Coordinates of C-alpha atoms and ligand atoms in Angstrom, one line a residue:
M1 CA 211.4 71.6 12.7
Q2 CA 211.6 74.5 14.9
T3 CA 215.2 76.2 14.8
K4 CA 216.3 78.0 17.9
I5 CA 218.9 80.8 17.6
I6 CA 221.2 81.4 20.5
R7 CA 223.0 84.4 20.2
I8 CA 226.4 84.9 21.8
N9 CA 227.9 88.5 22.8
G10 CA 231.7 88.7 22.3
S11 CA 233.3 86.6 24.6
E12 CA 230.1 86.4 27.0
M13 CA 229.1 82.6 26.3
S14 CA 226.4 81.1 28.5
R15 CA 227.5 77.6 29.9
A16 CA 224.0 76.6 29.8
D17 CA 223.7 77.5 25.9
V18 CA 227.1 75.3 25.3
A19 CA 225.4 72.7 27.2
A20 CA 222.0 72.6 25.5
A21 CA 223.7 72.7 22.0
A22 CA 226.3 69.8 23.0
T23 CA 223.3 67.8 24.3
V24 CA 221.7 68.2 20.9
I25 CA 224.6 67.0 19.2
R26 CA 225.2 64.2 21.4
D27 CA 221.6 63.1 21.1
G28 CA 221.7 63.2 16.9
G29 CA 220.7 66.5 16.2
L30 CA 222.2 69.4 14.2
V31 CA 223.8 72.6 15.5
V32 CA 225.2 75.2 13.6
F33 CA 228.1 76.8 15.4
P34 CA 230.9 79.6 14.2
T35 CA 234.5 79.1 13.3
E36 CA 237.3 81.2 12.7
T37 CA 237.2 80.3 8.8
V38 CA 233.1 79.8 8.1
Y39 CA 230.0 78.7 9.9
G40 CA 229.8 74.7 10.4
L41 CA 226.8 72.5 10.2
G42 CA 227.6 70.1 13.2
G43 CA 226.7 66.7 13.9
N44 CA 228.0 63.9 15.7
G45 CA 230.9 62.9 13.6
L46 CA 230.7 58.9 15.3
D47 CA 227.0 58.5 14.4
A48 CA 226.2 57.4 10.9
E49 CA 222.5 58.7 10.9
A50 CA 223.5 62.0 12.2
A51 CA 226.1 62.4 9.1
M52 CA 222.8 61.4 6.8
K53 CA 221.0 64.2 8.3
I54 CA 224.0 66.8 7.8
Y55 CA 224.0 65.8 4.1
A56 CA 219.8 66.1 3.8
A57 CA 220.0 69.6 5.3
K58 CA 222.4 70.7 3.1
G59 CA 221.1 69.1 -0.1
R60 CA 224.5 67.8 -0.2
P61 CA 225.6 64.3 -2.3
S62 CA 226.5 61.9 0.5
D63 CA 230.0 61.0 -1.2
N64 CA 231.3 64.3 -0.5
P65 CA 232.7 63.7 2.9
L66 CA 232.9 65.8 6.1
I67 CA 235.7 67.2 8.2
I68 CA 235.7 66.1 12.0
H69 CA 236.4 68.8 14.6
V70 CA 238.4 67.9 17.5
A71 CA 239.0 70.1 20.8
C72 CA 242.6 69.6 20.7
P73 CA 245.0 68.1 18.0
E74 CA 245.9 65.0 20.1
D75 CA 242.3 64.0 19.9
A76 CA 243.1 62.9 16.3
Y77 CA 244.7 59.9 17.3
Q78 CA 241.8 58.4 18.7
Y79 CA 239.8 58.5 15.3
T80 CA 242.7 58.0 12.9
V81 CA 245.7 55.4 12.1
T82 CA 249.1 57.2 12.0
D83 CA 252.5 55.5 11.4
E84 CA 255.7 57.0 12.7
V85 CA 256.4 59.0 9.7
T86 CA 253.0 60.4 9.2
K87 CA 252.7 61.3 13.2
H88 CA 255.6 63.2 13.2
L89 CA 254.4 65.3 10.3
Y90 CA 251.1 65.8 12.1
E91 CA 252.6 66.8 15.1
M92 CA 254.6 69.5 13.1
L93 CA 251.8 70.9 11.8
A94 CA 249.8 70.9 14.8
K95 CA 252.5 72.8 16.9
A96 CA 252.6 75.4 13.7
F97 CA 249.1 75.7 13.1
M98 CA 246.7 74.3 15.6
P99 CA 244.1 75.2 16.7
G100 CA 243.4 77.3 13.7
P101 CA 242.2 77.0 9.9
L102 CA 244.2 74.0 8.9
T103 CA 242.6 70.0 8.0
V104 CA 244.6 67.5 7.8
I105 CA 243.5 64.1 5.9
L106 CA 244.5 60.8 7.6
P107 CA 243.8 57.2 7.4
K108 CA 240.6 56.6 9.4
R109 CA 239.9 54.4 12.5
E110 CA 236.9 51.8 12.3
C111 CA 234.8 53.9 15.1
V112 CA 234.3 56.7 12.2
P113 CA 231.5 55.7 10.1
Y114 CA 231.8 55.5 6.4
S115 CA 229.0 57.9 5.9
T116 CA 230.9 60.9 7.6
T117 CA 233.8 60.3 5.1
G118 CA 231.7 59.7 2.2
G119 CA 233.0 56.1 1.7
L120 CA 236.5 56.7 2.0
E121 CA 239.2 54.8 4.1
T122 CA 240.3 58.5 5.1
V123 CA 239.1 61.3 7.4
A124 CA 239.5 64.8 7.4
V125 CA 240.5 66.3 11.1
R126 CA 240.3 70.2 12.2
C127 CA 240.9 71.6 15.4
P128 CA 239.3 75.0 15.1
A129 CA 240.6 78.4 17.2
H130 CA 237.1 79.8 17.7
P131 CA 236.3 80.0 21.4
V132 CA 232.4 78.9 20.9
A133 CA 233.4 75.9 18.4
H134 CA 236.1 74.7 20.9
A135 CA 233.7 75.1 23.9
L136 CA 230.9 72.9 22.0
I137 CA 233.2 70.3 20.9
E138 CA 234.4 69.9 24.3
A139 CA 231.2 69.9 25.9
A140 CA 229.8 67.2 23.5
G141 CA 232.6 65.0 24.3
V142 CA 232.4 63.7 20.5
P143 CA 234.0 65.0 17.6
I144 CA 231.8 67.2 15.6
A145 CA 231.2 66.5 11.9
A146 CA 230.5 69.8 10.2
P147 CA 230.7 70.8 6.5
S148 CA 230.0 75.0 6.0
A149 CA 226.7 75.7 6.7
N150 CA 225.1 76.7 3.7
L151 CA 222.7 75.1 1.5
S152 CA 224.8 72.8 -1.4
G153 CA 225.8 75.2 -4.2
K154 CA 225.6 78.6 -2.4
P155 CA 228.3 80.5 -0.9
S156 CA 229.9 79.5 2.7
P157 CA 228.4 81.4 5.3
T158 CA 230.2 84.0 7.2
C159 CA 227.9 85.3 9.5
A160 CA 224.6 83.9 11.1
A161 CA 222.2 85.9 8.8
H162 CA 223.6 83.5 5.9
V163 CA 222.8 80.5 8.0
I164 CA 219.4 81.5 8.7
E165 CA 218.5 82.3 5.1
D166 CA 219.7 78.5 4.0
L167 CA 219.1 76.4 6.9
S168 CA 216.4 78.0 9.3
G169 CA 213.5 75.0 9.8
R170 CA 216.5 72.3 8.9
V171 CA 218.6 72.3 11.8
D172 CA 218.1 72.4 15.7
I173 CA 219.9 75.0 16.6
I174 CA 222.2 78.1 15.4
M175 CA 224.7 79.8 17.6
D176 CA 225.3 83.4 16.2
G177 CA 228.8 84.0 17.1
G178 CA 228.8 87.0 14.6
E179 CA 231.0 87.6 11.8
C180 CA 233.9 84.8 10.8
D181 CA 237.2 86.1 11.2
I182 CA 238.9 84.8 8.2
G183 CA 235.8 84.6 5.9
L184 CA 237.2 81.4 3.7
E185 CA 237.0 77.5 4.3
S186 CA 240.1 76.2 6.2
T187 CA 243.3 74.6 4.3
I188 CA 243.0 71.0 3.6
V189 CA 246.6 68.9 3.0
S190 CA 247.0 65.2 2.9
I191 CA 250.2 63.3 4.3
D192 CA 251.3 61.5 1.3
R193 CA 254.5 59.3 0.6
D194 CA 256.5 58.0 -2.5
D195 CA 260.2 56.7 -2.9
A196 CA 261.6 60.2 -2.1
G197 CA 259.9 60.4 1.6
A198 CA 257.1 62.2 3.0
Y199 CA 255.2 65.4 1.9
L200 CA 252.0 67.4 2.1
T201 CA 249.7 67.9 -0.8
L202 CA 247.6 71.1 -0.8
L203 CA 244.0 70.0 -1.5
R204 CA 242.5 73.2 -0.8
P205 CA 244.2 76.7 -0.3
G206 CA 242.8 78.5 2.9
G207 CA 244.4 80.5 6.0
I208 CA 247.3 78.6 6.3
T209 CA 249.0 79.5 3.2
Y210 CA 251.6 77.4 1.1
D211 CA 254.6 79.4 2.2
A212 CA 253.6 78.8 5.6
L213 CA 253.3 75.1 5.1
T214 CA 256.6 75.1 3.1
C215 CA 258.2 76.2 6.8
V216 CA 257.0 72.9 8.2
C217 CA 257.8 70.4 5.2
D218 CA 260.2 71.1 2.6
R219 CA 258.0 69.4 0.0
V220 CA 254.6 70.7 -0.8
E221 CA 252.5 69.7 -3.7
I222 CA 249.9 71.7 -4.8
A223 CA 246.6 69.6 -6.2
R224 CA 245.9 70.5 -9.9
A225 CA 242.3 71.3 -8.9
V226 CA 243.4 74.2 -6.8
S227 CA 244.2 76.7 -9.5
E228 CA 243.5 74.7 -12.8
Q229 CA 240.3 73.3 -14.3
L230 CA 240.4 69.2 -14.5
A231 CA 239.5 67.3 -17.6
K232 CA 235.9 66.2 -17.5
D233 CA 237.1 62.5 -17.0
E234 CA 239.8 63.7 -14.3
K235 CA 239.3 62.3 -10.8
P236 CA 239.9 65.2 -8.2
L237 CA 242.3 64.1 -5.0
S238 CA 239.3 65.8 -2.9
P239 CA 235.8 64.9 -3.8
G240 CA 234.6 68.2 -2.9
M241 CA 236.6 69.7 -6.2
K242 CA 234.2 68.2 -8.8
Y243 CA 231.4 70.0 -7.6
R244 CA 230.2 73.4 -8.7
H245 CA 230.7 75.5 -5.6
Y246 CA 229.6 79.0 -4.4
A247 CA 227.8 79.6 -7.4
P248 CA 225.8 83.0 -7.5
T249 CA 222.8 82.9 -9.7
A250 CA 224.2 85.4 -12.2
P251 CA 227.2 84.3 -14.1
L252 CA 230.3 85.6 -12.3
V253 CA 233.3 87.0 -15.0
L254 CA 236.6 87.4 -13.5
L255 CA 238.6 90.2 -15.7
D256 CA 242.1 89.5 -16.0
G257 CA 244.2 92.6 -16.9
E258 CA 246.3 95.7 -15.5
V259 CA 243.8 97.6 -12.4
E260 CA 243.3 100.6 -15.0
D261 CA 242.1 98.3 -18.0
V262 CA 239.9 96.6 -15.6
L263 CA 238.3 100.0 -14.4
S264 CA 237.7 101.3 -18.0
Y265 CA 236.0 98.0 -19.0
L266 CA 233.9 98.2 -16.2
Q267 CA 233.1 101.7 -16.8
K268 CA 231.6 100.7 -20.3
A269 CA 230.1 97.4 -18.8
Q270 CA 228.1 99.4 -16.6
E271 CA 226.6 101.8 -19.4
S272 CA 225.6 98.8 -21.5
E273 CA 224.6 95.9 -19.3
I274 CA 222.7 95.1 -16.0
C275 CA 225.7 94.2 -14.1
A276 CA 226.8 93.9 -10.5
I277 CA 230.6 94.8 -9.8
L278 CA 232.8 93.6 -7.0
C279 CA 235.2 96.4 -6.8
Y280 CA 238.2 97.5 -4.7
N281 CA 237.2 100.6 -2.7
E282 CA 239.7 102.8 -4.4
E283 CA 237.7 102.2 -7.6
L284 CA 234.0 103.6 -6.1
P285 CA 234.5 106.9 -7.1
F286 CA 235.1 106.0 -10.5
L287 CA 232.2 103.6 -11.0
K288 CA 228.2 104.5 -10.8
S289 CA 226.4 101.2 -11.0
E290 CA 223.7 100.7 -8.7
R291 CA 225.3 97.4 -7.7
L292 CA 228.6 98.1 -6.6
L293 CA 229.7 95.7 -3.9
P294 CA 233.3 96.8 -2.3
V295 CA 235.7 94.1 -1.1
G296 CA 238.3 96.1 0.6
K297 CA 241.2 98.2 -0.2
R298 CA 243.2 96.9 -3.6
D299 CA 246.1 95.3 -1.8
D300 CA 244.2 94.1 1.4
V301 CA 243.7 90.4 0.8
E302 CA 242.3 89.8 4.1
A303 CA 239.5 91.8 3.8
H304 CA 238.6 90.5 0.3
A305 CA 238.8 87.2 1.8
K306 CA 236.3 88.2 4.5
T307 CA 234.0 89.9 2.4
L308 CA 234.1 87.7 -0.9
F309 CA 231.1 85.3 0.2
A310 CA 229.0 87.8 1.6
R311 CA 229.2 90.0 -1.9
L312 CA 228.6 86.9 -3.9
R313 CA 225.4 86.3 -1.9
E314 CA 224.4 90.3 -2.1
A315 CA 225.1 90.2 -5.9
D316 CA 222.7 87.3 -5.9
G317 CA 220.0 89.7 -4.3
T318 CA 220.4 92.1 -7.0
N319 CA 218.8 91.9 -10.2
A320 CA 222.3 91.7 -12.1
A321 CA 222.3 89.5 -15.3
I322 CA 226.0 89.3 -14.8
I323 CA 228.5 90.1 -12.1
Y324 CA 232.2 91.3 -12.7
A325 CA 235.2 90.9 -10.4
H326 CA 239.0 91.3 -10.5
L327 CA 240.9 88.2 -11.0
P328 CA 243.0 88.0 -7.8
D329 CA 246.7 87.6 -7.5
K330 CA 247.8 84.0 -6.6
S331 CA 250.4 85.1 -3.9
G332 CA 249.8 84.4 0.0
L333 CA 246.1 84.3 0.7
G334 CA 245.2 85.1 -2.8
L335 CA 245.6 81.8 -3.9
A336 CA 242.7 80.8 -1.5
L337 CA 240.5 83.6 -3.1
Y338 CA 241.6 82.7 -6.7
N339 CA 240.6 79.2 -6.0
R340 CA 237.3 80.0 -4.7
M341 CA 236.5 82.7 -7.2
I342 CA 237.8 80.6 -10.4
R343 CA 234.9 77.9 -9.3
A344 CA 232.4 80.5 -8.4
A345 CA 232.9 81.9 -12.1
A346 CA 233.0 78.1 -13.5
H347 CA 236.4 79.3 -14.6
T348 CA 235.2 82.1 -16.6
I349 CA 238.0 84.4 -16.9
Q350 CA 238.0 87.6 -19.6
K351 CA 241.4 89.2 -20.5
V352 CA 240.8 93.0 -20.6
Ligands
TXA401 O1 236.8 75.8 7.3 C1 236.4 74.7 7.2 O2 236.7 73.7 6.8 C2 234.7 74.8 7.5 C3 234.3 75.0 8.8 C4 233.1 74.6 9.4 O3 235.4 73.9 9.6 N1 234.2 73.5 6.9 C5 234.3 73.2 5.3 O4 233.7 71.8 5.4 O5 234.6 73.9 4.5 P1 233.0 71.7 3.7 O6 232.3 70.0 4.3 O7 232.5 72.5 3.1 O8 234.5 71.1 2.8 C6 235.3 70.2 3.4 C7 235.9 69.6 2.1 C8 235.2 68.9 1.0 O9 235.6 69.6 -0.5 C9 235.5 67.3 1.1 O10 235.4 66.9 -0.2 C10 237.0 67.6 1.5 O11 237.0 68.7 2.4 N2 237.3 66.2 2.2 C11 236.7 66.0 3.7 N3 237.1 64.5 3.8 C12 237.9 64.4 2.8 C13 238.7 63.1 2.6 N4 238.8 62.2 3.3 N5 239.6 63.2 1.8 C14 239.8 64.2 0.8 N6 239.0 65.5 1.1 C15 238.2 65.4 1.9
MG402 MG1 231.5 73.9 1.8

């Protein structure tokens, strides 16, 4: 398949380009588009065959469900069933965070095929804020099912070059909208109920933090898989959590300790090992490895989030036998970083 690349400069978006991409979606084809989190590999969310094409293009197991992307929060009601309590909480979330990097799991309507939901009775819905994503969904007139636009097991793509590396020849169109703002995938929550009432379960942390969610709902439970390793026979609440993800080829080791101790560990390691190092900008003058990959200033979690996936890809491009990085702090956006990094490292944490 010949992949067409459409470059979009800043806010200059050609209507003809968007209309062409929307037609491909409606005709059952695949279009990669930018969002504020990461790039998405999109197809018609109501078309079972389009969903199968998405799984094939990514090399993804078809029991790992897709998120459907809608143009405005209220569109979710066409594809989901919500009782009063759920609807109220959804509305609160929508008012606070949509459009934006939040995905909500809701019971699906019949029109959403099981191949989109990986066989589940629920569907994940997200209303992205990126203007290109918004224009494409609106023009397509159907919800767009889109996982991150990487080959399964690779880090999510945060710029078009990553997408081209992974999916060129496997999709009809790649819309290049430059670098993604956030750089980590959306926060995923489900709306749940028990005797004490309705509450949110945080299934995947992202740009909308735990603290922000607690401003909307008093009770937010964090799924165990977010920051811990599940037992072999333990079923995760979100199917994606059982797959190894974001995996660089060389093993990634997360160093846990005081900043100075981690730095001296790295200084010794670079003498004896062929290692790539994801380091803070402040550490650059004190390290001399050829494979230094700065992730931003120490306290700049946003920069760290934005660069992480690109740096993991770059680390793969070196001939490093091992990759070292700091174990991030779990507060605020740090929880999302922590979640992605422990999984990329297959939970290899070394105390220093
Ligand atoms: O930021 C994002 O969310 C990006 C952009 C493109 O929107 N998309 C994304 O999709 O990260 P993906 O497929 O790479 O990750 C979706 C995650 C998977 O871990 C999947 O298991 C989970 O969402 N998921 C989808 N539907 C679900 C459902 N009904 N119940 C529980 N988890 C679900
Ligand atoms: Mg993904």
